[in-house]
PDB file of C-alpha atoms in Angstrom:
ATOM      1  CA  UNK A  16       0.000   0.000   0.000  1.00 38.00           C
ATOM      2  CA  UNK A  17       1.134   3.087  -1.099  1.00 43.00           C
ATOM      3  CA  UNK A  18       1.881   6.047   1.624  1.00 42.00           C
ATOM      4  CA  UNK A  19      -1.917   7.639   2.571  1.00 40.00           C
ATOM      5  CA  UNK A  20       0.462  11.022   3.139  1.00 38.00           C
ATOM      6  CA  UNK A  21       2.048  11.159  -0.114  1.00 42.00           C
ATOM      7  CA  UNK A  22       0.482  14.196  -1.852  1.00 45.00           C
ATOM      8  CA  UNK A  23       1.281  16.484   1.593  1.00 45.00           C
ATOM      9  CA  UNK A  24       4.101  18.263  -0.190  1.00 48.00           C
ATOM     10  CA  UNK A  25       2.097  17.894  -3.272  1.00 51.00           C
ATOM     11  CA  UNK A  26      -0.903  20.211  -1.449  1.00 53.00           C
ATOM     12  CA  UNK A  27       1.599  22.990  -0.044  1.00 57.00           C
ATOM     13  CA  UNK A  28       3.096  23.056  -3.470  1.00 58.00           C
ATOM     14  CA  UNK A  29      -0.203  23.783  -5.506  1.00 56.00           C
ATOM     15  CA  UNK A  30       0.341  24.864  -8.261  1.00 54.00           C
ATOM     16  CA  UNK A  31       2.897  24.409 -10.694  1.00 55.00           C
ATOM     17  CA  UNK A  32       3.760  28.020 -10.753  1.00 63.00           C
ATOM     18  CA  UNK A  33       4.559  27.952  -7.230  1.00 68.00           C
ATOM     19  CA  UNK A  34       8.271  27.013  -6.506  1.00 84.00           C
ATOM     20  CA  UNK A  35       8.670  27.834  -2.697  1.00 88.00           C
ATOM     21  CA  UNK A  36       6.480  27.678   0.274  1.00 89.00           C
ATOM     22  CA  UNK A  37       6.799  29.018   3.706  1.00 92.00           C
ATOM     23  CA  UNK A  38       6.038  27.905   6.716  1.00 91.00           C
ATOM     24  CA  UNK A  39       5.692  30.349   9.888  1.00 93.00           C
ATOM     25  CA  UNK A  40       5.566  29.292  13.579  1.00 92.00           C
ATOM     26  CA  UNK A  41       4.131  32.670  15.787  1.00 93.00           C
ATOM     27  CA  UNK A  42       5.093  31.669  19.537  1.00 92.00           C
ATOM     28  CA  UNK A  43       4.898  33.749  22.395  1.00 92.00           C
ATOM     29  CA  UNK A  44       8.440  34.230  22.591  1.00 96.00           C
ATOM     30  CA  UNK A  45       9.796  33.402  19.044  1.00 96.00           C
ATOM     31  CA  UNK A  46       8.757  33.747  15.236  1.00 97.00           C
ATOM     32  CA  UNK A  47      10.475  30.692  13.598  1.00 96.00           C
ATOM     33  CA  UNK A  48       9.706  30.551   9.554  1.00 96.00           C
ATOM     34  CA  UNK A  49      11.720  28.104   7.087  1.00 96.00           C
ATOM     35  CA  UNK A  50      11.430  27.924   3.393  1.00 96.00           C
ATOM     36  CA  UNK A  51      10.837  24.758   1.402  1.00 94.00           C
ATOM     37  CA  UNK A  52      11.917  24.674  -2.294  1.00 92.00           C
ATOM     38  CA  UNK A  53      10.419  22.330  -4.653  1.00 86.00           C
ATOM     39  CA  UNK A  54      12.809  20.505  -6.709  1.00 86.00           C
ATOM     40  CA  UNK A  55      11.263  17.698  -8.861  1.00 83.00           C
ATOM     41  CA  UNK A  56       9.160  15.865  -7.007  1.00 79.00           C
ATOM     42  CA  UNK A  57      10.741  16.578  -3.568  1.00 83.00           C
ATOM     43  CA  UNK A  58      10.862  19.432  -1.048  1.00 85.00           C
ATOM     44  CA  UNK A  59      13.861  20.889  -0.176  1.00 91.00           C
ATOM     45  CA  UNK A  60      15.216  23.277   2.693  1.00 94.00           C
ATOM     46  CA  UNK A  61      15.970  26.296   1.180  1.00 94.00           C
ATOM     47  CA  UNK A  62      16.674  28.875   4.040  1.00 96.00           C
ATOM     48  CA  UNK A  63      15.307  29.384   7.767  1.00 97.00           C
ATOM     49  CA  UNK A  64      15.797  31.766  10.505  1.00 98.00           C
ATOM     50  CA  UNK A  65      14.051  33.093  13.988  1.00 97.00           C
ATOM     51  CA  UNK A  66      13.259  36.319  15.555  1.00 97.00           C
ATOM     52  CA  UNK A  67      12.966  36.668  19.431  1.00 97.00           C
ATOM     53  CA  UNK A  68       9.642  38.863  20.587  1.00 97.00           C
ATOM     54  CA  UNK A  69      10.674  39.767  24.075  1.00 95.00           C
ATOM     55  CA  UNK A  70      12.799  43.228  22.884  1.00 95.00           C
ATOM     56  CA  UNK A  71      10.280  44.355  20.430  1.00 92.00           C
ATOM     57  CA  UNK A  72       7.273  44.578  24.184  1.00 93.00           C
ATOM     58  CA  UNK A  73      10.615  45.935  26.052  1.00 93.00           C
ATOM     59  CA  UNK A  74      11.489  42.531  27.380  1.00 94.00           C
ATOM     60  CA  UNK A  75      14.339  40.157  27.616  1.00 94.00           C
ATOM     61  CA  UNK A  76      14.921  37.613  24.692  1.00 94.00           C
ATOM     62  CA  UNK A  77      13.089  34.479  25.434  1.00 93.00           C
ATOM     63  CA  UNK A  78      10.230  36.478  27.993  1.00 94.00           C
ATOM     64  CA  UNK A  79       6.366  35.427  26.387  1.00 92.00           C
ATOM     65  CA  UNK A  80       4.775  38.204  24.733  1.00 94.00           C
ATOM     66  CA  UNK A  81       1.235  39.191  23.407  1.00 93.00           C
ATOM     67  CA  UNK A  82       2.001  41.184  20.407  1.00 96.00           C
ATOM     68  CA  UNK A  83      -1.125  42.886  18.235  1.00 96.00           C
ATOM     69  CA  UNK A  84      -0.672  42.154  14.955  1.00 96.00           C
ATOM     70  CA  UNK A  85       0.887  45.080  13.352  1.00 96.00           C
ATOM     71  CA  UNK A  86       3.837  44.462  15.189  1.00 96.00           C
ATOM     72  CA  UNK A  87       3.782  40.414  14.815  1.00 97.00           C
ATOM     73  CA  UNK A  88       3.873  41.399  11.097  1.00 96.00           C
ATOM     74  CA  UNK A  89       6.909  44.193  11.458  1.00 97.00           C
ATOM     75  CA  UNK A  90       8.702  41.231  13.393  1.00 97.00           C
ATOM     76  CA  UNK A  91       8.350  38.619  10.635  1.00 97.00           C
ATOM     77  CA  UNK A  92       9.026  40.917   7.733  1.00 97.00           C
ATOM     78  CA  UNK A  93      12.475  41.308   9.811  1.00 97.00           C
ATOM     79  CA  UNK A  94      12.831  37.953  10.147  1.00 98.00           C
ATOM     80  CA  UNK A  95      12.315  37.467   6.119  1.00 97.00           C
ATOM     81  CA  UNK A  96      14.891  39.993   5.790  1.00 97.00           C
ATOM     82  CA  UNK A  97      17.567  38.485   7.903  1.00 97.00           C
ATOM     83  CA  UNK A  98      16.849  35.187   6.747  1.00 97.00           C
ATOM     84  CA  UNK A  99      16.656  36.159   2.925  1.00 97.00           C
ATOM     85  CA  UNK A 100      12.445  34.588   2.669  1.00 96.00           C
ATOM     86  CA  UNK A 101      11.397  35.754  -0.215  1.00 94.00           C
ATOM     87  CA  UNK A 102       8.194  33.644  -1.080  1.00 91.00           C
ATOM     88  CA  UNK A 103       4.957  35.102   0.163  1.00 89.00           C
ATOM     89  CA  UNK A 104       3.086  31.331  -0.811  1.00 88.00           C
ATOM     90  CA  UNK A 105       2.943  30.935   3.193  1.00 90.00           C
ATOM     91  CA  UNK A 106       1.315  28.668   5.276  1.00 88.00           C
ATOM     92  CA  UNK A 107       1.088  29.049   9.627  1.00 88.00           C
ATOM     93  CA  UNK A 108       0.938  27.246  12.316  1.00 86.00           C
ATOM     94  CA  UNK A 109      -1.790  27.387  14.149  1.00 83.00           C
ATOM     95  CA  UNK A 110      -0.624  26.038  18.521  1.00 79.00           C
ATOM     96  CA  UNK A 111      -3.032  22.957  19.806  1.00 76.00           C
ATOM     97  CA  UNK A 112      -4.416  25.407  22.671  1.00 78.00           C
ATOM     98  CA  UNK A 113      -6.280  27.673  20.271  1.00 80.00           C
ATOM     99  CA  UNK A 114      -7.536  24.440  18.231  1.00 84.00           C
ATOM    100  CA  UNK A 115      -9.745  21.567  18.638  1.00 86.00           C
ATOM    101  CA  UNK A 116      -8.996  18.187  16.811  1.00 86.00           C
ATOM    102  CA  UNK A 117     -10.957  15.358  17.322  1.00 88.00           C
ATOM    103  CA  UNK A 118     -11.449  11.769  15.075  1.00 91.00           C
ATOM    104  CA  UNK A 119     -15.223  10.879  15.257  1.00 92.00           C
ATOM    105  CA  UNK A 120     -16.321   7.551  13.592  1.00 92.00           C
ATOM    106  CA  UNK A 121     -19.045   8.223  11.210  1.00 93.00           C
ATOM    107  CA  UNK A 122     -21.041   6.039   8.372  1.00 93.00           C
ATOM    108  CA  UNK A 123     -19.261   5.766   5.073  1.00 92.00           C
ATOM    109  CA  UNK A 124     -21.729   7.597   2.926  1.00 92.00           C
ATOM    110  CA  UNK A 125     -19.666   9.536   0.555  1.00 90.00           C
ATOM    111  CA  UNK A 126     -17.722  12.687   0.802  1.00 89.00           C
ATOM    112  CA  UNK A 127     -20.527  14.780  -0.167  1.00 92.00           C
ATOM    113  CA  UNK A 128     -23.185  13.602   2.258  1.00 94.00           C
ATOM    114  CA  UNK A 129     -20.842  13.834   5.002  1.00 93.00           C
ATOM    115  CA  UNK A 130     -20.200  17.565   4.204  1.00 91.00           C
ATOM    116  CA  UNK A 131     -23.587  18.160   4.909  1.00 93.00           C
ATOM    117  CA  UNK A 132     -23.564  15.440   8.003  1.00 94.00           C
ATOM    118  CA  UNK A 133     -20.573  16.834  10.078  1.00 92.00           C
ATOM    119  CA  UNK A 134     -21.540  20.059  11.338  1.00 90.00           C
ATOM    120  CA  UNK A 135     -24.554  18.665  13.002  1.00 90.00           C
ATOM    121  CA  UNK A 136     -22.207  15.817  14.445  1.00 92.00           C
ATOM    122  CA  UNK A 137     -19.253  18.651  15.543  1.00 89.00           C
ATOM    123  CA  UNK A 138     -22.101  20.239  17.650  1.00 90.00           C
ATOM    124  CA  UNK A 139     -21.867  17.154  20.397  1.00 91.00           C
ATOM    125  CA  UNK A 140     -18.018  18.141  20.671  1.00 90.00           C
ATOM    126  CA  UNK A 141     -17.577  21.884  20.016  1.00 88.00           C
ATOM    127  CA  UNK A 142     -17.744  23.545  23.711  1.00 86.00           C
ATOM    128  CA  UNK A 143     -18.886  27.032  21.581  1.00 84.00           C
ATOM    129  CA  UNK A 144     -21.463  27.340  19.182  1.00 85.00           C
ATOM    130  CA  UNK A 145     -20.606  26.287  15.679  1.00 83.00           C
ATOM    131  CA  UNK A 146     -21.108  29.688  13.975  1.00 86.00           C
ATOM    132  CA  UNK A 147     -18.225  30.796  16.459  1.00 90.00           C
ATOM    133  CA  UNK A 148     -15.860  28.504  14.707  1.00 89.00           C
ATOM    134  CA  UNK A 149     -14.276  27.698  11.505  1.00 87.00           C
ATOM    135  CA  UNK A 150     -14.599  23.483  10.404  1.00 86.00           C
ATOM    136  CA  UNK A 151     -12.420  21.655   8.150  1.00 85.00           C
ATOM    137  CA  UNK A 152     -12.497  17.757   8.554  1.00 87.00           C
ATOM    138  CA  UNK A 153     -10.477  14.824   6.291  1.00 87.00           C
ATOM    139  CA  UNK A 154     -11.218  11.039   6.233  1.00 90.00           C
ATOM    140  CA  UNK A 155      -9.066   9.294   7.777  1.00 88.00           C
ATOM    141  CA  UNK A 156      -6.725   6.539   5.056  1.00 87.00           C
ATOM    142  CA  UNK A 157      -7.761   3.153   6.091  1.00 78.00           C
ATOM    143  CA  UNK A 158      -4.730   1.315   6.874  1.00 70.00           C
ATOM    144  CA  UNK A 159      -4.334  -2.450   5.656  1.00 65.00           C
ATOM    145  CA  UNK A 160      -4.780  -4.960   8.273  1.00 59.00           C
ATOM    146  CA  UNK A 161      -2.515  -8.565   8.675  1.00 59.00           C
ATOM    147  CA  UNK A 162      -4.306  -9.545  11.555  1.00 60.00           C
ATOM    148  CA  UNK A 163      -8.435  -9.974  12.780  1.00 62.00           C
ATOM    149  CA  UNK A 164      -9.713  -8.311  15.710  1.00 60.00           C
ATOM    150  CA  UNK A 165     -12.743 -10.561  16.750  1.00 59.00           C
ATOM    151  CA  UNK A 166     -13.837  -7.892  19.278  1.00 54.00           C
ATOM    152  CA  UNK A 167     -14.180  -5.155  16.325  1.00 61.00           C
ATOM    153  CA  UNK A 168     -15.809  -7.924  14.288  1.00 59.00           C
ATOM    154  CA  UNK A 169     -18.775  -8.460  16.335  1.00 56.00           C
ATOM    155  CA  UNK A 170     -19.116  -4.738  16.967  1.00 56.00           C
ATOM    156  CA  UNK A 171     -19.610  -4.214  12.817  1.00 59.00           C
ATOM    157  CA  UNK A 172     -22.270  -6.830  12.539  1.00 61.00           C
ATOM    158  CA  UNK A 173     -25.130  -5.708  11.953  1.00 59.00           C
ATOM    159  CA  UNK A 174     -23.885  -2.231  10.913  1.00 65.00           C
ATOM    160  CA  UNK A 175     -22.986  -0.493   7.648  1.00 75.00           C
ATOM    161  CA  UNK A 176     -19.276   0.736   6.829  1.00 86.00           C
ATOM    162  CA  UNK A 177     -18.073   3.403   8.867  1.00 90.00           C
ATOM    163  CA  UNK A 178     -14.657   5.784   8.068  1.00 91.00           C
ATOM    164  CA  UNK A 179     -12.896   7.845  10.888  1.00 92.00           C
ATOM    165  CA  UNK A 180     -13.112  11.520  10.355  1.00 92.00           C
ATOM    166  CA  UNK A 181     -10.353  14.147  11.502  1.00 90.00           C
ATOM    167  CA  UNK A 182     -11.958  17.415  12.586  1.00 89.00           C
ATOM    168  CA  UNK A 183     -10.282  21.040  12.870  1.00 87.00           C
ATOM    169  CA  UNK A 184     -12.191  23.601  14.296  1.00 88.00           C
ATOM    170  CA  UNK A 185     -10.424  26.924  15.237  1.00 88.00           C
ATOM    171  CA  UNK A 186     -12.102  30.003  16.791  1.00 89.00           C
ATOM    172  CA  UNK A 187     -12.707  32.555  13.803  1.00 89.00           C
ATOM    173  CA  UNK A 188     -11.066  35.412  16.179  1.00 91.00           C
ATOM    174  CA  UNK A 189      -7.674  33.526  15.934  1.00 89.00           C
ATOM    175  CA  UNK A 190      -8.408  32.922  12.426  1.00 87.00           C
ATOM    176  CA  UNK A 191      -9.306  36.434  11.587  1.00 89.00           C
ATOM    177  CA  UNK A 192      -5.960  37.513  13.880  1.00 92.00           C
ATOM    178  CA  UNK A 193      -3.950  35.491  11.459  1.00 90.00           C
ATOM    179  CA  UNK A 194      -5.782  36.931   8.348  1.00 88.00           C
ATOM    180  CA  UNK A 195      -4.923  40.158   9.236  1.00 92.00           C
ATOM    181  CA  UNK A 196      -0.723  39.361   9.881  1.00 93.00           C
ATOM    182  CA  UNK A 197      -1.289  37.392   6.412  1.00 91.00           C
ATOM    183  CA  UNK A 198      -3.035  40.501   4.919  1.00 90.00           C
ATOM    184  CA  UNK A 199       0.116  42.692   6.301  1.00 93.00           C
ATOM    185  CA  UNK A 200       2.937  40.665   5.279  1.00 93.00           C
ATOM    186  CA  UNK A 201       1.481  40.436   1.555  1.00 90.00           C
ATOM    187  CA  UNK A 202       1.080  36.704   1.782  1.00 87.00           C
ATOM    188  CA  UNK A 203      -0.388  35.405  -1.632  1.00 74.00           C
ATOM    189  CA  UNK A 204      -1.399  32.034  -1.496  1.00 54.00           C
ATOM    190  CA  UNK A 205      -1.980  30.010  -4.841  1.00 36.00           C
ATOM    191  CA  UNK A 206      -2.902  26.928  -2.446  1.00 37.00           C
ATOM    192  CA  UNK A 207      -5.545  24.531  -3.327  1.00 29.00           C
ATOM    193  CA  UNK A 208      -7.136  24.873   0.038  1.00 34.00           C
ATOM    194  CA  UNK A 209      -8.162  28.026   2.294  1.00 36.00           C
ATOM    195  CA  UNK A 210      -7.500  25.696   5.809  1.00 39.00           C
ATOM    196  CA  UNK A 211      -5.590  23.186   7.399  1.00 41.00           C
ATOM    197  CA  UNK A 212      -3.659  20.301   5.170  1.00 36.00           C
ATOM    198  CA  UNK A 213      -1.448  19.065   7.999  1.00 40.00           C
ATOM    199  CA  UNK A 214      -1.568  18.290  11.450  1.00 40.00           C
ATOM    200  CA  UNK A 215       1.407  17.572  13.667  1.00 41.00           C
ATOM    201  CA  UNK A 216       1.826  16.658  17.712  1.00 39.00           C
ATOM    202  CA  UNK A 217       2.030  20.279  18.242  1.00 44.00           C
ATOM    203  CA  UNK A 218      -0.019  22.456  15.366  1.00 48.00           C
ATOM    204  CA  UNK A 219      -2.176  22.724  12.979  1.00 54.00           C
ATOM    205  CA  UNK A 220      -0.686  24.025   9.533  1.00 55.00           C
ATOM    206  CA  UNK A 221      -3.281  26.676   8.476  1.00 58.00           C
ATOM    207  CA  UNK A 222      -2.903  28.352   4.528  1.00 52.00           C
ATOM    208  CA  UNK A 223      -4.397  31.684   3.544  1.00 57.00           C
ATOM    209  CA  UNK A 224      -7.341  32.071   1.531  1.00 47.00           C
ATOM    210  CA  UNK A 225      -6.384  33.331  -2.046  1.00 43.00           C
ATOM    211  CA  UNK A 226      -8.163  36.248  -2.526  1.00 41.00           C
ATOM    212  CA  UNK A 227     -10.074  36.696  -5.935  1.00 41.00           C
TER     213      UNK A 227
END
């Protein structure tokens, strides 16, 4: 079986015309960004750099800061500088503690159906109200199995076939936040998608909406 994860590098790419891609980590403390260059069919590192927050809120380097976003947007367009970024195809990292991510198990009806089917379902999990967040969700790749698990056997009789669905929700403040540094810093994304495409222990990778 091939790798269910193949076409990641594939989605930050886009489009053909796109050669690099950012990536942007805003911490309380740091700004890291790194730049990926696309080279055949592989990604590879092209440049990276950091920029410590504390000194720019009149505090020592390493000392958690909360920044508006004018000035989180002067501090990476340093950083871009220094590090010699020059793509503005950018996606961010969005930290676990302003996210929610959950996998829900839900009947295998078809993409399309289950567009309709998940906000209703996200309800039972979302401690907000759904308008107050924004929703992106991806079926989980069904692994292949060697082995039986009776006890999973006898749950599925009687009952259709079910998928595993990853769900994103983020508050739309944070999202509009990071719209707004995006908006500042003249990213331009020629992405295929206006939310997350990765997940990792620690983030969730968000990319701009392209604006048309």
């Amino acid at each position: 079986m091939g790798n269910p994860f193949g076409d990641i590098f594939g989605g930050l790419f886009g489009s053909r015309s796109v050669n690099a891609v950012v990536g942007v980590d805003i911490g309380g403390s740091f700004i890291k960004a790194v730049q990926l260059r696309k080279k055949g069919t592989k990604a590879a590192l092209d440049t990276y750099g950091e920029i410590a927050l504390g000194p720019l809120a009149g505090l020592e380097v390493g000392q958690a800061t909360n920044l508006p976003p004018e000035k989180i947007a002067e501090a990476i367009l340093a950083l871009f500088k220094e590090a010699k970024i020059t793509s503005r195809d950018i996606v961010f990292s969005l930290p676990l503690t302003s996210t929610l991510l959950l996998v829900i198990e839900m009947p295998d009806v078809g993409e399309e159906k289950l567009k309709e089917m998940i906000p209703f379902e996200a309800r039972k999990y979302i401690p907000t109200s759904v308008e107050e967040v924004s929703l992106n969700w991806w079926i989980v790749p069904q692994l292949e199995r060697t082995y039986v698990d009776p006890d999973e056997e006898e749950r599925k009789k009687g009952a259709g076939p079910k998928v595993d669905v990853l769900i994103a929700a983020v508050h739309n403040d944070v999202l509009s936040r990071y719209q707004e540094i995006a908006q500042k810093i003249g990213a331009s994304s020629a992405q295929r998608r206006s939310a997350g495409i990765l997940r990792s222990r620690s983030s969730l990778i968000w990319v701009p909406q392209t604006r048309k």
